[in-house]
Amino acid sequence: MIFMELADRFVIAIDGPAAAGKSTVSRMIASEYGYDYLDTGSMYRAIAFTCIQNQIEPTDEKLIVDILQNISIHFHRSGVNNEIFVNNLSVSSKIRTPEISEFASRISAFKEVRSFLFRLQREVISSGRHILEGRDTTTVVAPDADLKVFLTADIEERVKRRKQEMHNQGIMISWDEMYQNIKTRDERDTNRKESPLTRHPDALYIDSTNLTLDKVIKKIIVLTERD
Ligand code: C5P
């Protein structure tokens, strides 16, 4: 049991594959239990967005590393959401497309991209109460987190949820395309050399295939509270 009330710094890290519900769970915990939410995937997406704007190919590691010199990323809290800015331009509403998902997944394999974001992420979580999520948050970014969670679900369930999410944003995508997108990202994230997606031995394992959002949140929160 971890006593959150006694700590100045308290960090919850949620790891897991694409579309497992990491963002939804983290956002809800942040708003209901008073944490700052750090969506590490949005940072990879923000870099992907900038590369696309500059017509850089996802294979052009050198140009991507060069562009990092001129990128400044920061967050602005607006209600329960954390808006992400690149060079003072808000990109939150532009980075959820399948094209950016694919691009972000590719460039996240580059060591310099990861170390650039690692430094920023460590700075953000250096003090205060944070919930951060993304593939490597329990293993690399915050292995010292007070609570580590590996959240997953069957791929069919993840495809269904992500397809619905896209649909809600007015993005129509077929089952097959969504399945392929998630499967490819899972494989790439798991097999990459730099910080591959893996389950930390101390992480609480949650398979959310048959769990409601509420149940998932309770499983996590119970570990941060006093008896
Ligand atoms: O979580 P999200 O789908 O927004 O992440 C986009 C991509 O960024 C992922 O497919 C993954 O390749 C990469 N990523 C990562 N490490 C993180 C967060 C995201 O490699 N901590």
Coordinates of C-alpha atoms and ligand atoms in Angstrom, one line a residue:
M1 CA 0.0 0.0 0.0
I2 CA 1.4 3.4 -0.9
F3 CA 0.3 6.4 1.1
M4 CA -0.1 9.2 -1.4
E5 CA -1.2 11.8 1.1
L6 CA 2.2 11.8 2.8
A7 CA 4.2 12.4 -0.3
D8 CA 5.2 15.7 -2.0
R9 CA 6.0 13.8 -5.1
F10 CA 3.8 11.0 -6.2
V11 CA 4.0 9.3 -9.6
I12 CA 1.8 6.7 -11.3
A13 CA 3.1 5.3 -14.6
I14 CA 0.8 3.4 -16.9
D15 CA 2.4 1.3 -19.7
G16 CA 0.9 -0.9 -22.3
P17 CA 0.2 -1.5 -26.0
A18 CA -1.7 0.8 -28.4
A19 CA -5.4 1.5 -27.6
A20 CA -5.4 -0.3 -24.3
G21 CA -7.2 2.6 -22.6
K22 CA -4.1 4.2 -21.0
S23 CA -5.1 7.8 -21.9
T24 CA -8.8 7.4 -20.8
V25 CA -7.8 5.8 -17.5
S26 CA -5.0 8.4 -16.9
R27 CA -7.2 11.4 -17.8
M28 CA -10.0 10.2 -15.4
I29 CA -7.6 9.5 -12.5
A30 CA -6.0 12.9 -13.1
S31 CA -9.2 14.8 -13.0
E32 CA -10.9 12.9 -10.1
Y33 CA -7.9 12.4 -7.9
G34 CA -5.9 15.6 -8.5
Y35 CA -2.9 14.5 -10.6
D36 CA -1.2 16.3 -13.5
Y37 CA -1.6 14.2 -16.6
L38 CA 1.4 13.6 -18.9
D39 CA 0.5 11.9 -22.2
T40 CA 4.0 10.9 -23.5
G41 CA 2.6 9.6 -26.8
S42 CA 1.3 13.1 -27.6
M43 CA 5.0 14.3 -27.5
Y44 CA 6.0 11.7 -30.1
R45 CA 2.9 12.7 -32.1
A46 CA 3.9 16.4 -31.9
I47 CA 7.3 15.7 -33.3
A48 CA 5.7 13.6 -36.1
F49 CA 3.3 16.5 -36.9
T50 CA 6.3 18.9 -37.2
C51 CA 8.2 16.5 -39.4
I52 CA 5.1 16.1 -41.7
Q53 CA 4.7 19.8 -41.9
N54 CA 8.3 20.1 -42.9
Q55 CA 7.9 17.3 -45.5
I56 CA 10.4 15.1 -43.8
E57 CA 10.2 11.3 -44.4
P58 CA 9.9 9.1 -41.3
T59 CA 13.0 7.2 -42.5
D60 CA 15.2 10.3 -42.6
E61 CA 16.7 10.0 -39.1
K62 CA 19.3 12.7 -39.7
L63 CA 16.8 15.4 -40.7
I64 CA 14.5 14.3 -37.8
V65 CA 17.3 14.6 -35.3
D66 CA 18.3 18.0 -36.8
I67 CA 14.7 19.3 -36.4
L68 CA 14.8 18.5 -32.7
Q69 CA 17.2 21.4 -32.2
N70 CA 14.4 23.8 -33.2
I71 CA 11.5 22.2 -31.5
S72 CA 10.2 23.4 -28.2
I73 CA 7.3 21.4 -26.6
H74 CA 5.2 22.5 -23.7
F75 CA 1.9 21.7 -22.2
H76 CA -0.9 24.1 -21.1
R77 CA -3.5 22.8 -18.7
S78 CA -7.1 23.6 -19.8
G79 CA -9.6 21.9 -17.6
V80 CA -9.0 18.2 -17.4
N81 CA -7.0 18.3 -20.7
N82 CA -3.4 19.1 -21.2
E83 CA -3.0 21.0 -24.4
I84 CA 0.2 20.3 -26.2
F85 CA 2.1 23.1 -28.0
V86 CA 5.0 22.9 -30.5
N87 CA 6.9 26.1 -30.9
N88 CA 3.9 27.9 -29.3
L89 CA 1.4 26.4 -31.8
S90 CA -1.3 24.2 -30.2
V91 CA -1.4 20.9 -32.0
S92 CA -3.7 18.8 -29.7
S93 CA -6.5 18.7 -32.2
K94 CA -4.2 17.7 -35.1
I95 CA -2.2 14.8 -33.9
R96 CA -4.8 12.0 -33.5
T97 CA -5.0 10.9 -37.2
P98 CA -3.9 7.4 -38.3
E99 CA -1.2 9.1 -40.4
I100 CA 0.4 10.7 -37.4
S101 CA 0.0 7.4 -35.3
E102 CA 2.0 5.6 -37.9
F103 CA 4.6 8.3 -38.3
A104 CA 5.0 8.7 -34.5
S105 CA 5.4 4.9 -34.1
R106 CA 8.2 4.9 -36.7
I107 CA 10.2 7.8 -35.3
S108 CA 9.9 6.6 -31.8
A109 CA 12.4 3.9 -32.7
F110 CA 15.1 6.6 -33.0
K111 CA 17.4 6.9 -30.0
E112 CA 17.8 10.7 -30.2
V113 CA 14.1 11.2 -30.4
R114 CA 13.6 9.1 -27.3
S115 CA 16.4 10.8 -25.3
F116 CA 15.1 14.2 -26.3
L117 CA 11.7 13.4 -24.9
F118 CA 13.1 11.5 -22.0
R119 CA 14.8 14.6 -20.7
L120 CA 11.6 16.7 -21.1
Q121 CA 9.4 14.0 -19.4
R122 CA 11.8 13.6 -16.4
E123 CA 11.7 17.4 -16.0
V124 CA 7.9 17.5 -16.0
I125 CA 7.6 14.7 -13.3
S126 CA 10.5 15.9 -11.1
S127 CA 8.1 17.3 -8.5
G128 CA 4.4 17.2 -7.7
R129 CA 1.7 14.6 -8.4
H130 CA 1.7 13.1 -11.9
I131 CA 0.1 10.3 -13.8
L132 CA 2.0 9.6 -17.0
E133 CA 1.3 7.0 -19.6
G134 CA 3.0 5.5 -22.7
R135 CA 5.1 2.6 -23.8
D136 CA 8.3 2.8 -21.7
T137 CA 7.0 4.9 -18.8
T138 CA 7.3 2.1 -16.3
T139 CA 10.6 0.7 -17.7
V140 CA 12.6 3.8 -18.7
V141 CA 11.0 7.2 -17.9
A142 CA 9.7 6.4 -14.4
P143 CA 10.9 3.1 -13.2
D144 CA 11.0 4.9 -9.8
A145 CA 7.3 5.6 -10.0
D146 CA 5.3 5.0 -6.8
L147 CA 2.9 2.8 -8.7
K148 CA 3.5 1.1 -12.0
V149 CA 0.7 -0.4 -14.1
F150 CA 0.7 -2.5 -17.3
L151 CA -2.7 -2.0 -18.9
T152 CA -3.6 -4.2 -21.8
A153 CA -6.6 -5.8 -23.6
D154 CA -7.2 -8.3 -26.4
I155 CA -6.4 -6.8 -29.8
E156 CA -10.0 -7.2 -31.0
E157 CA -11.2 -5.1 -28.1
R158 CA -8.5 -2.5 -28.6
V159 CA -9.5 -2.2 -32.3
K160 CA -13.1 -1.8 -31.4
R161 CA -12.4 0.9 -28.8
R162 CA -10.0 2.9 -31.0
K163 CA -12.4 2.6 -34.0
Q164 CA -15.2 4.1 -31.9
E165 CA -12.9 6.8 -30.7
M166 CA -12.0 7.7 -34.3
H167 CA -15.6 7.6 -35.3
N168 CA -16.5 10.1 -32.5
Q169 CA -13.9 12.4 -34.0
G170 CA -15.5 12.1 -37.4
I171 CA -12.6 9.9 -38.7
M172 CA -14.0 6.9 -40.6
I173 CA -11.7 3.9 -40.8
S174 CA -12.4 0.2 -41.6
W175 CA -12.0 -2.6 -39.1
D176 CA -9.2 -4.1 -41.2
E177 CA -7.3 -0.9 -41.5
M178 CA -7.6 -0.2 -37.8
Y179 CA -6.6 -3.8 -36.9
Q180 CA -3.5 -3.5 -39.2
N181 CA -2.5 -0.1 -37.8
I182 CA -2.6 -1.4 -34.2
K183 CA -1.0 -4.7 -35.0
T184 CA 1.9 -3.0 -36.8
R185 CA 2.4 -0.5 -34.0
D186 CA 2.4 -3.3 -31.4
E187 CA 5.0 -5.2 -33.3
R188 CA 7.2 -2.2 -33.9
D189 CA 7.0 -1.0 -30.3
T190 CA 7.7 -4.5 -29.0
N191 CA 10.6 -5.3 -31.3
R192 CA 12.4 -2.0 -31.5
K193 CA 15.9 -1.8 -30.0
E194 CA 15.4 1.4 -28.0
S195 CA 13.1 1.1 -25.0
P196 CA 10.9 -1.7 -26.4
L197 CA 7.4 -2.1 -25.0
T198 CA 7.7 -4.6 -22.2
R199 CA 6.1 -5.4 -18.9
H200 CA 8.0 -4.2 -15.8
P201 CA 8.2 -7.1 -13.2
D202 CA 6.8 -4.8 -10.5
A203 CA 3.9 -3.4 -12.6
L204 CA 0.4 -4.2 -11.7
Y205 CA -1.0 -6.2 -14.6
I206 CA -4.5 -5.3 -15.7
D207 CA -6.2 -7.0 -18.6
S208 CA -9.2 -4.7 -19.3
T209 CA -10.8 -6.8 -22.0
N210 CA -13.8 -7.5 -19.8
L211 CA -13.5 -4.7 -17.3
T212 CA -15.4 -1.5 -17.2
L213 CA -13.4 1.8 -17.0
D214 CA -14.6 2.2 -13.5
K215 CA -13.3 -1.2 -12.4
V216 CA -9.9 -0.5 -14.0
I217 CA -9.7 2.9 -12.1
K218 CA -10.6 1.3 -8.8
K219 CA -7.9 -1.4 -9.2
I220 CA -5.3 1.4 -9.5
I221 CA -6.7 3.8 -7.0
V222 CA -7.1 1.3 -4.2
L223 CA -3.3 0.9 -4.2
T224 CA -2.7 4.6 -3.6
E225 CA -5.1 4.9 -0.6
R226 CA -4.9 4.2 3.1
D227 CA -6.7 1.1 4.4
Ligands
C5P1 O1 0.3 6.5 -27.1 P1 0.2 6.9 -28.5 O2 -0.6 6.0 -29.4 O3 -0.3 8.3 -28.6 O4 1.7 7.0 -29.0 C1 2.0 7.2 -30.4 C2 3.3 6.4 -30.7 O5 4.4 6.9 -29.9 C3 3.3 4.9 -30.3 O6 2.8 4.1 -31.3 C4 4.7 4.6 -29.9 O7 5.4 4.1 -30.9 C5 5.3 5.9 -29.5 N1 5.4 6.0 -28.0 C6 6.6 5.5 -27.5 N2 6.8 5.7 -26.1 C7 5.9 6.4 -25.4 C8 4.7 6.9 -25.9 C9 4.5 6.7 -27.3 O8 7.4 4.9 -28.1 N3 6.2 6.6 -24.1

